[in-house]
Short mmCIF file of C-alpha atoms in Angstrom, two decimals:
data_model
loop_
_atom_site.label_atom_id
_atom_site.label_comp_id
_atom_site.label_asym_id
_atom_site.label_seq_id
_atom_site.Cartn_x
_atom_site.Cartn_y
_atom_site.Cartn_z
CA UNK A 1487 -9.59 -27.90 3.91
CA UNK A 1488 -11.51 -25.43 6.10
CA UNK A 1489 -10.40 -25.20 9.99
CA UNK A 1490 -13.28 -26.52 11.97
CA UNK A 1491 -14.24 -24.97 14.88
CA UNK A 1492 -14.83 -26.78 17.91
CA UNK A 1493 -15.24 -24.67 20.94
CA UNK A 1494 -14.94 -21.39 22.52
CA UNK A 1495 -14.80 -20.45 26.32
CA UNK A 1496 -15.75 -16.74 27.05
CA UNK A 1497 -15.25 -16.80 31.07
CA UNK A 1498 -15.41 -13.71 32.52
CA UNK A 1499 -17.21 -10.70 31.06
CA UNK A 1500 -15.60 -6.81 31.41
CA UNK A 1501 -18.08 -4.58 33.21
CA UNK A 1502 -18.58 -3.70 29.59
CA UNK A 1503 -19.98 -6.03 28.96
CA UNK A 1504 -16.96 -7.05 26.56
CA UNK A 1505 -15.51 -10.84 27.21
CA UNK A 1506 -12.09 -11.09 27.94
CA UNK A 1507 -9.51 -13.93 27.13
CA UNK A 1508 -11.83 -15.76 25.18
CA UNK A 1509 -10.21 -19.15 24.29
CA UNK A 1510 -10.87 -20.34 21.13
CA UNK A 1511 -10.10 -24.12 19.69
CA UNK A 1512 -10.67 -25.71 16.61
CA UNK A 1513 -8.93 -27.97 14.42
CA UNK A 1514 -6.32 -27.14 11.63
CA UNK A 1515 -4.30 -29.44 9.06
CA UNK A 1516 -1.16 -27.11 9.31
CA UNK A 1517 1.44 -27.89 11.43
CA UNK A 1518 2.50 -24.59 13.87
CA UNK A 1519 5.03 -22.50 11.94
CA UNK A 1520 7.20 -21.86 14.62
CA UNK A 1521 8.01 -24.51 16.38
CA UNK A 1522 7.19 -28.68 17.40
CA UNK A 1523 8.30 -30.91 20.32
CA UNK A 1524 7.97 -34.51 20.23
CA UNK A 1525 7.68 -36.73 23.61
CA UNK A 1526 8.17 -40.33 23.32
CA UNK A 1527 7.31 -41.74 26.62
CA UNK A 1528 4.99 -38.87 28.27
CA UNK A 1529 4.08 -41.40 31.03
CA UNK A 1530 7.76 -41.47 32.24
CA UNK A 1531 7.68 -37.88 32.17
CA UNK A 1532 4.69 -37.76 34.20
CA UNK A 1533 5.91 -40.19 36.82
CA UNK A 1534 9.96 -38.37 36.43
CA UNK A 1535 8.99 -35.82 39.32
CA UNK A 1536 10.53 -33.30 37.15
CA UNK A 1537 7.90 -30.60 37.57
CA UNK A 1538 8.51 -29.17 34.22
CA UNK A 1539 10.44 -29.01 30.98
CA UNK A 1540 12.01 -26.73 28.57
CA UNK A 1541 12.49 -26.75 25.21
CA UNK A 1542 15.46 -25.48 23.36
CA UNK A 1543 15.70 -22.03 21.93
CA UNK A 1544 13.51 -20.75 18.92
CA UNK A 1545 13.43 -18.11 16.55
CA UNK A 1546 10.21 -16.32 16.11
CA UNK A 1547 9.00 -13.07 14.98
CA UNK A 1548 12.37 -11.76 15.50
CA UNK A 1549 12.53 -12.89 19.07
CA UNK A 1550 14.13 -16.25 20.65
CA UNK A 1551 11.70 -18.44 23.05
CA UNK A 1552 11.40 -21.49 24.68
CA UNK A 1553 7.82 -23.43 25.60
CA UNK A 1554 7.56 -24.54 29.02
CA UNK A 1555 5.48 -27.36 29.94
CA UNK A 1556 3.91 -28.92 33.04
CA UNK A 1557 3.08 -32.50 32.44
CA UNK A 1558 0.86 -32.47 35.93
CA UNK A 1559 -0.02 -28.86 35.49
CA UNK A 1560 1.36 -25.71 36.78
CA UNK A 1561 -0.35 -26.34 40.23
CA UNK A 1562 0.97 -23.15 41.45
CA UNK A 1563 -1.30 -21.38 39.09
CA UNK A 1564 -4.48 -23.74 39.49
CA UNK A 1565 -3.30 -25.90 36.90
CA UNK A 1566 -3.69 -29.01 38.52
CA UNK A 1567 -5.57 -31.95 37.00
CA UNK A 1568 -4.63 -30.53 33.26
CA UNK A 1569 -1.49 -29.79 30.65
CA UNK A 1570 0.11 -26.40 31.73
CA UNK A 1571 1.92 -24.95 28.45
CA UNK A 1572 3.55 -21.71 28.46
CA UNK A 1573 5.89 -19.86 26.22
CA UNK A 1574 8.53 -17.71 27.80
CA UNK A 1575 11.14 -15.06 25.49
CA UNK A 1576 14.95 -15.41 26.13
CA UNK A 1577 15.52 -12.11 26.65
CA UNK A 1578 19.67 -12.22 27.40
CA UNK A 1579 20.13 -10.60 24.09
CA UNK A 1580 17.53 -7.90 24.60
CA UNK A 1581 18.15 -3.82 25.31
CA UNK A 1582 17.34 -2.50 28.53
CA UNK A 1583 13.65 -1.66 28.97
CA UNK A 1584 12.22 -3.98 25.73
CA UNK A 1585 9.14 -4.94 25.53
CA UNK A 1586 7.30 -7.36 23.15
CA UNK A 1587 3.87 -7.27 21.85
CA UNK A 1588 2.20 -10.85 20.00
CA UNK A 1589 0.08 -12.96 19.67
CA UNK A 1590 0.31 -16.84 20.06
CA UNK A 1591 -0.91 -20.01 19.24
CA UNK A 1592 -0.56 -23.42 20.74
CA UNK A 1593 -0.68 -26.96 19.16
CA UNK A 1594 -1.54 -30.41 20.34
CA UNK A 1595 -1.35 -33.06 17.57
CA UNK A 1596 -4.19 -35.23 16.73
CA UNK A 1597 -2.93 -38.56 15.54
CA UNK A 1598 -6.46 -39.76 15.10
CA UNK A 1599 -7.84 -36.96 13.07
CA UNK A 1600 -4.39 -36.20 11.85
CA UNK A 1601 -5.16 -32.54 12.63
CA UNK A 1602 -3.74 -30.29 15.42
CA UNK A 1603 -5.64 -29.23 17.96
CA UNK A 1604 -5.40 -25.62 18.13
CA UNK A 1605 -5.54 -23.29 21.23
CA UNK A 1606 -5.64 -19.15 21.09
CA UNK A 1607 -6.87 -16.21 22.96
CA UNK A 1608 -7.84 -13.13 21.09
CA UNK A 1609 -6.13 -11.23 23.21
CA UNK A 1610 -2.42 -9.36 22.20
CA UNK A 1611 -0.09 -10.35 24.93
CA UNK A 1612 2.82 -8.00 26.36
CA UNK A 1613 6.15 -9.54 27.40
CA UNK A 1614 8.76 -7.59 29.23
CA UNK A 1615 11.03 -7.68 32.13
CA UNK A 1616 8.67 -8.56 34.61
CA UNK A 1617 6.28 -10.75 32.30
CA UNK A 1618 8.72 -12.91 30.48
CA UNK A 1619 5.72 -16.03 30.34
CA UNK A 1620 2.72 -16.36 29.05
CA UNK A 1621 0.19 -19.47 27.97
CA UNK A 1622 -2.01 -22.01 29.56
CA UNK A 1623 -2.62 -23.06 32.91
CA UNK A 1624 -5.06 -25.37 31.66
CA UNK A 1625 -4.28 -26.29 28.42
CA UNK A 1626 -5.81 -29.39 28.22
CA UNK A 1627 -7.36 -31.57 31.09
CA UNK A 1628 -5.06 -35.00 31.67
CA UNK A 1629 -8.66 -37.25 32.03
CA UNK A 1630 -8.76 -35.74 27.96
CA UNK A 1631 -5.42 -35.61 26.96
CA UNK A 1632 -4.32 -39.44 28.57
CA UNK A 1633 -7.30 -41.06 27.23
CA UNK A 1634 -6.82 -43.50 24.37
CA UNK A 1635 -9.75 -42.43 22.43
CA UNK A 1636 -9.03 -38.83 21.38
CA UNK A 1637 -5.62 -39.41 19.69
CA UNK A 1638 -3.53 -37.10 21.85
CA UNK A 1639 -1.21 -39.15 23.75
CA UNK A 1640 -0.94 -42.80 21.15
CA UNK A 1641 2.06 -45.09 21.90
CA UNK A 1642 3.03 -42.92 24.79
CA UNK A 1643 3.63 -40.46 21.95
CA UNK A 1644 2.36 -36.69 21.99
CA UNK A 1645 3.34 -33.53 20.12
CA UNK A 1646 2.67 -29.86 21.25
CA UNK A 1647 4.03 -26.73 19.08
CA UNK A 1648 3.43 -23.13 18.98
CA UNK A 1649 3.37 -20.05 16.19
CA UNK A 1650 4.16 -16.66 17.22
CA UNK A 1651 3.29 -13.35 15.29
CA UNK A 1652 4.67 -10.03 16.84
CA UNK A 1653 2.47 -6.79 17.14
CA UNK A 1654 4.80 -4.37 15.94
CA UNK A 1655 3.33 -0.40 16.12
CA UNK A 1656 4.70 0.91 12.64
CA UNK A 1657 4.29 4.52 14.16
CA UNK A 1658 1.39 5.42 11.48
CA UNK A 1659 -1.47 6.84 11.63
CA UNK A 1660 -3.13 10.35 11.96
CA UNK A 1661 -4.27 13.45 14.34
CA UNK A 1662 -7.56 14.81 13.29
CA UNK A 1663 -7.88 18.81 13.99
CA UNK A 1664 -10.98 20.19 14.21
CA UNK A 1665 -10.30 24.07 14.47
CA UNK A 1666 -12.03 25.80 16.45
CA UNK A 1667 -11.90 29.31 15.19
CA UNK A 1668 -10.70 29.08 12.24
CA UNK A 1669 -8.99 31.97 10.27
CA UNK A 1670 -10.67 33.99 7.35
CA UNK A 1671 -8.49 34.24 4.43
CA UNK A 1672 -9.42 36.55 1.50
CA UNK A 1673 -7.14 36.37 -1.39
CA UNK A 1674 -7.50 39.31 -4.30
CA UNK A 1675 -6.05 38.32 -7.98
CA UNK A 1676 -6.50 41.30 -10.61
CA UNK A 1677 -5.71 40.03 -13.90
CA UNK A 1678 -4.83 42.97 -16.62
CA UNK A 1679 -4.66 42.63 -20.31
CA UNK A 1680 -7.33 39.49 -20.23
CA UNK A 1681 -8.39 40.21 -23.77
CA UNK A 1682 -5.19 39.63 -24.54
CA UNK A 1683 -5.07 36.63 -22.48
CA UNK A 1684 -7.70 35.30 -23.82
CA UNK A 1685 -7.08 35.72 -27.31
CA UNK A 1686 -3.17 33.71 -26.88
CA UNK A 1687 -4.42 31.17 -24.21
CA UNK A 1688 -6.10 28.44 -26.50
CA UNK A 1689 -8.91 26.27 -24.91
CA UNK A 1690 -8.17 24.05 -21.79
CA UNK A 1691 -4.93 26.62 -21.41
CA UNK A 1692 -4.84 27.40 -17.74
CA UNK A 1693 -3.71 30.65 -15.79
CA UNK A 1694 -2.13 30.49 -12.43
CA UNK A 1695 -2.48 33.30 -9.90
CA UNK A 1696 0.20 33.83 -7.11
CA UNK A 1697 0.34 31.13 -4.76
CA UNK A 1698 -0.89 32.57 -1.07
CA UNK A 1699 -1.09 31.27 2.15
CA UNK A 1700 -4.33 29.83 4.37
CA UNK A 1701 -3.15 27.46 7.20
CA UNK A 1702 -0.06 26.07 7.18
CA UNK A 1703 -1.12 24.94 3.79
CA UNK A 1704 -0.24 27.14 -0.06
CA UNK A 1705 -2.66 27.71 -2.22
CA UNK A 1706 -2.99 29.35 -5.70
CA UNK A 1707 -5.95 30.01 -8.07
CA UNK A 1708 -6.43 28.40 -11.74
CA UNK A 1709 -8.44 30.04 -14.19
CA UNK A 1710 -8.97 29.10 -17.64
CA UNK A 1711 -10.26 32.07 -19.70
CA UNK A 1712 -11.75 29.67 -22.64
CA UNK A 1713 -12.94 27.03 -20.73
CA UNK A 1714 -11.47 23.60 -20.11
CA UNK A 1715 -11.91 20.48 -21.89
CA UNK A 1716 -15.26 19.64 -20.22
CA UNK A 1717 -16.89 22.76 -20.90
CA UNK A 1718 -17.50 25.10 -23.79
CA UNK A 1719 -18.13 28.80 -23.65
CA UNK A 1720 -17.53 29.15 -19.98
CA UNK A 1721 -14.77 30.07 -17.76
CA UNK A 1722 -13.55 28.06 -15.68
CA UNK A 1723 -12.23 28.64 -12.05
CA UNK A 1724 -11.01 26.23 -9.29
CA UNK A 1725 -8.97 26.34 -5.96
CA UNK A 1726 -5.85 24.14 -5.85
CA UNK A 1727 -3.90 23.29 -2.61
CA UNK A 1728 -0.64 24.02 -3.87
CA UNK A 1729 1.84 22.55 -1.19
CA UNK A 1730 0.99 21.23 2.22
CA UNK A 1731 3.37 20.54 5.62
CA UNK A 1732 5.31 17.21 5.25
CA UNK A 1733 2.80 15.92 7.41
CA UNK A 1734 -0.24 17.32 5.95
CA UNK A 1735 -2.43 14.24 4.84
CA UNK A 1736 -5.86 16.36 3.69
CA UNK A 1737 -7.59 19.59 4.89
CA UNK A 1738 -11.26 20.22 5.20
CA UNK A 1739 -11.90 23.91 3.64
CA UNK A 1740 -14.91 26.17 3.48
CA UNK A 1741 -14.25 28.00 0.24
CA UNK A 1742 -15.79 30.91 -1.62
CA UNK A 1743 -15.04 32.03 -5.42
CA UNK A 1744 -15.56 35.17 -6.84
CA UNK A 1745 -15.96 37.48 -10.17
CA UNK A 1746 -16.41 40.68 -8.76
CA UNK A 1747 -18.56 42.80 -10.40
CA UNK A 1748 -16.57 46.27 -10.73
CA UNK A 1749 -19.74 48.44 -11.19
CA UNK A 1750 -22.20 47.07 -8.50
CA UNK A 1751 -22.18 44.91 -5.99
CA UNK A 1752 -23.96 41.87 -8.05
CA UNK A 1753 -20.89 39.63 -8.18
CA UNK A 1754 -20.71 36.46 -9.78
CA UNK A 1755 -20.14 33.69 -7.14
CA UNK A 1756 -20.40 30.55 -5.44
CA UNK A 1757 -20.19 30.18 -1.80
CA UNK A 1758 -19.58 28.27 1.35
CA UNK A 1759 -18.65 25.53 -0.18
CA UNK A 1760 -16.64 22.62 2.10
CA UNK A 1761 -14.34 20.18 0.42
CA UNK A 1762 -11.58 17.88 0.95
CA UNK A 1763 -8.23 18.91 -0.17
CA UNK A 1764 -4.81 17.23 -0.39
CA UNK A 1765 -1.67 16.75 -2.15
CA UNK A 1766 -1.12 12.83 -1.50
CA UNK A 1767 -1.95 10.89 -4.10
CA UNK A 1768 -3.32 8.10 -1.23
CA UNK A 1769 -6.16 9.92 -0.27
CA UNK A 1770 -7.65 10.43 -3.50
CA UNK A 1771 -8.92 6.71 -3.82
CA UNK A 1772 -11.90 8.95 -2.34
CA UNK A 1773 -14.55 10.74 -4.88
CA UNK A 1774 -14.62 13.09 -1.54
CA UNK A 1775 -10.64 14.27 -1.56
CA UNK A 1776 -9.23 15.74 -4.71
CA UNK A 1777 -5.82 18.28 -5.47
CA UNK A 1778 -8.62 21.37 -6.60
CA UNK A 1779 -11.92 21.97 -6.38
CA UNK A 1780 -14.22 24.18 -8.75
CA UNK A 1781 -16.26 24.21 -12.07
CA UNK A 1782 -15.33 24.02 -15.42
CA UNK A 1783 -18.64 26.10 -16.29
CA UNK A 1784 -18.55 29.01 -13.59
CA UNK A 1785 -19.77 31.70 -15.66
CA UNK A 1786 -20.37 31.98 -19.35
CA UNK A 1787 -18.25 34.09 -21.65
CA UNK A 1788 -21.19 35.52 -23.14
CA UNK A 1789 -22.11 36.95 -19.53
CA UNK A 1790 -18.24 37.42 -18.61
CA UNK A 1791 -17.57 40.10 -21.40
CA UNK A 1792 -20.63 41.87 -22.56
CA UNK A 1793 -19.79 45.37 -21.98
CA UNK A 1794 -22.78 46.26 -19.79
CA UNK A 1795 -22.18 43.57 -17.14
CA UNK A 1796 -19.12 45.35 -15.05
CA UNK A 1797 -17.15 42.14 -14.85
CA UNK A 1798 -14.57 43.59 -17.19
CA UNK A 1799 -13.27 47.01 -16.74
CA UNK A 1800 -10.09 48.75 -18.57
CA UNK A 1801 -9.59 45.32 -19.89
CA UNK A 1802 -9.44 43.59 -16.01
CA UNK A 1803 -10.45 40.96 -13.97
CA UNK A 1804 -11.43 40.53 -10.49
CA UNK A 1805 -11.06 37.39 -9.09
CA UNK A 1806 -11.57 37.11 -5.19
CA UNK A 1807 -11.35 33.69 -3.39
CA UNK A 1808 -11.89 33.29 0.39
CA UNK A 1809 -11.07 29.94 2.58
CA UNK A 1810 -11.89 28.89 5.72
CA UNK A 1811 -9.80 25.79 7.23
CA UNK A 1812 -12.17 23.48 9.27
CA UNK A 1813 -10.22 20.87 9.68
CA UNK A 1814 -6.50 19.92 9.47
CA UNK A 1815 -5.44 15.68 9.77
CA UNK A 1816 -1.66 15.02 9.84
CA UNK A 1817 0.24 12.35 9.61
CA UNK A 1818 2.23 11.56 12.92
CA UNK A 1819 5.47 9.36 12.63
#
């Protein structure tokens, strides 16, 4: 069954306009995970003059607690009139200078609805040496909670509990670098004998250039002289990022590849280019992030070797690639 909502309080608004400790209740079937405390006899309790009670020790979220309650309210705290519930960490076992970060619910039972009233605020709460408590000066008010008809306090009988999650920082997450001037790296490949490379390399047969720096990043170049298997009669050419920091998550390059032409200036090319590139197999659940970029087709063979073009001279190849990092994100531990 669906929790039903029954209420929220928003009191106080930021001065942006952003509400803060926003209580919300509703109603839940589940019992609190963490922790329940039965009273048989609240009215003695009431009348005890004990101004408040403890509960044992619980584990939760790897810490030990207790819930504090104030059967007249906490009246120190403007609780007065209502149920003040609080839960405070035993912190005995703790280090010097801990701190705890979580979230918390509190629970009082509905025996008429056989649901438990359920009491939050979106808000993560920090506990350390000098904040050991935290919860509700007014919980509920005593006109609500004592009165017969909304199931709270039956047979002189109540129950209040409490779940706890922890907020733990894993130490993920990322720096994004935008750089400001970045550097211009040109990298030169000459590739001799590519008749004969072309004649042993068979289709979809790749060669690699030398691997060269850009960044803190390697790259190297992949050319395959007969095409790939998604093209036919073309060469293709791509950029790989070879190896990256331990950190490196992706970098955003500006990229240009080149056939040069080797008797005019009329080179073959395709330019400023950006694209994502990484080596983690994580980011490439996006179309926008891949290991290499380039094109299967970048120039037809026909073009590539007829003897009047100037791509091919004394049986070489001129393969230029330049690359601009724009932007660098890392991975900080």
């Amino acid at each position: 069954m669906c929790d039903i909502i029954l209420i929220y309080l928003s009191p106080w608004p930021s001065s942006h306009g952003i509400y803060l400790n926003r209580v919300v209740r509703y109603l839940r079937d589940a019992p609190p995970a963490h922790y329940l405390v039965k009273i048989e006899s609240f009215s003695r309790l009431a009348n005890s003059g004990l101004e408040k009670c403890e509960s044992a020790v619980f584990d939760a979220s790897g810490y030990k607690w207790r819930l504090v309650l104030y059967p007249n309210g906490n009246t120190k705290r403007g609780g007065g009139g209502h149920i003040s519930l609080y839960l405070a960490i035993d912190s005995d076992s703790l280090p010097l200078g801990w701190e705890a970060y979580v979230t918390y619910k509190m629970f009082v039972f509905d025996h008429h609805k056989d649901k438990y009233l359920t009491i939050q605020v979106h808000q993560i709460r920090r506990f350390h040496e000098a904040k050991k408590e935290s919860g509700f000066d007014r919980l509920i008010s005593l006109d609500t909670f004592n009165a017969a008809r909304n199931g709270y306090l039956v047979d002189d009988q109540c129950v209040y509990g409490v779940e706890v999650h922890e907020v733990k920082y894993t130490g993920n997450g990322e720096t994004f670098k935008m750089i400001e001037d970045p550097e211009d790296v040109t990298f030169d490949w000459m590739i001799t004998d590519f008749s004969t490379m072309c004649r042993e390399k068979l289709k979809s047969e790749k060669i690699d250039s030398e691997v060269f720096k850009c960044g803190e990043s390697n790259w190297q170049l992949k050319l395959y002289p007969n095409g790939d298997s998604r093209s036919k009669d073309h060469l293709g050419l791509f950029l790989e990022l070879k190896e990256s920091p331990a950190s490196g998550r992706k970098v955003l390059a500006e990229f240009w590849l080149v056939i040069k032409n080797q008797k005019s200036n009329y080179h073959h090319q395709v330019t400023g280019l950006y694209s994502w590139f990484s080596t983690s197999a994580t980011e490439f659940s996006s179309d926008e992030v891949s290991r290499n970029w380039g094109w299967s087709s970048f120039m037809s063979l026909s073009d590539l070797k007829s003897e009047s073009s100037g791509f091919i001279v004394n049986d070489t190849l001129l393969v230029q690639a330049k690359i601009k990092i724009k932007t660098e994100v890392t991975s900080f531990y």
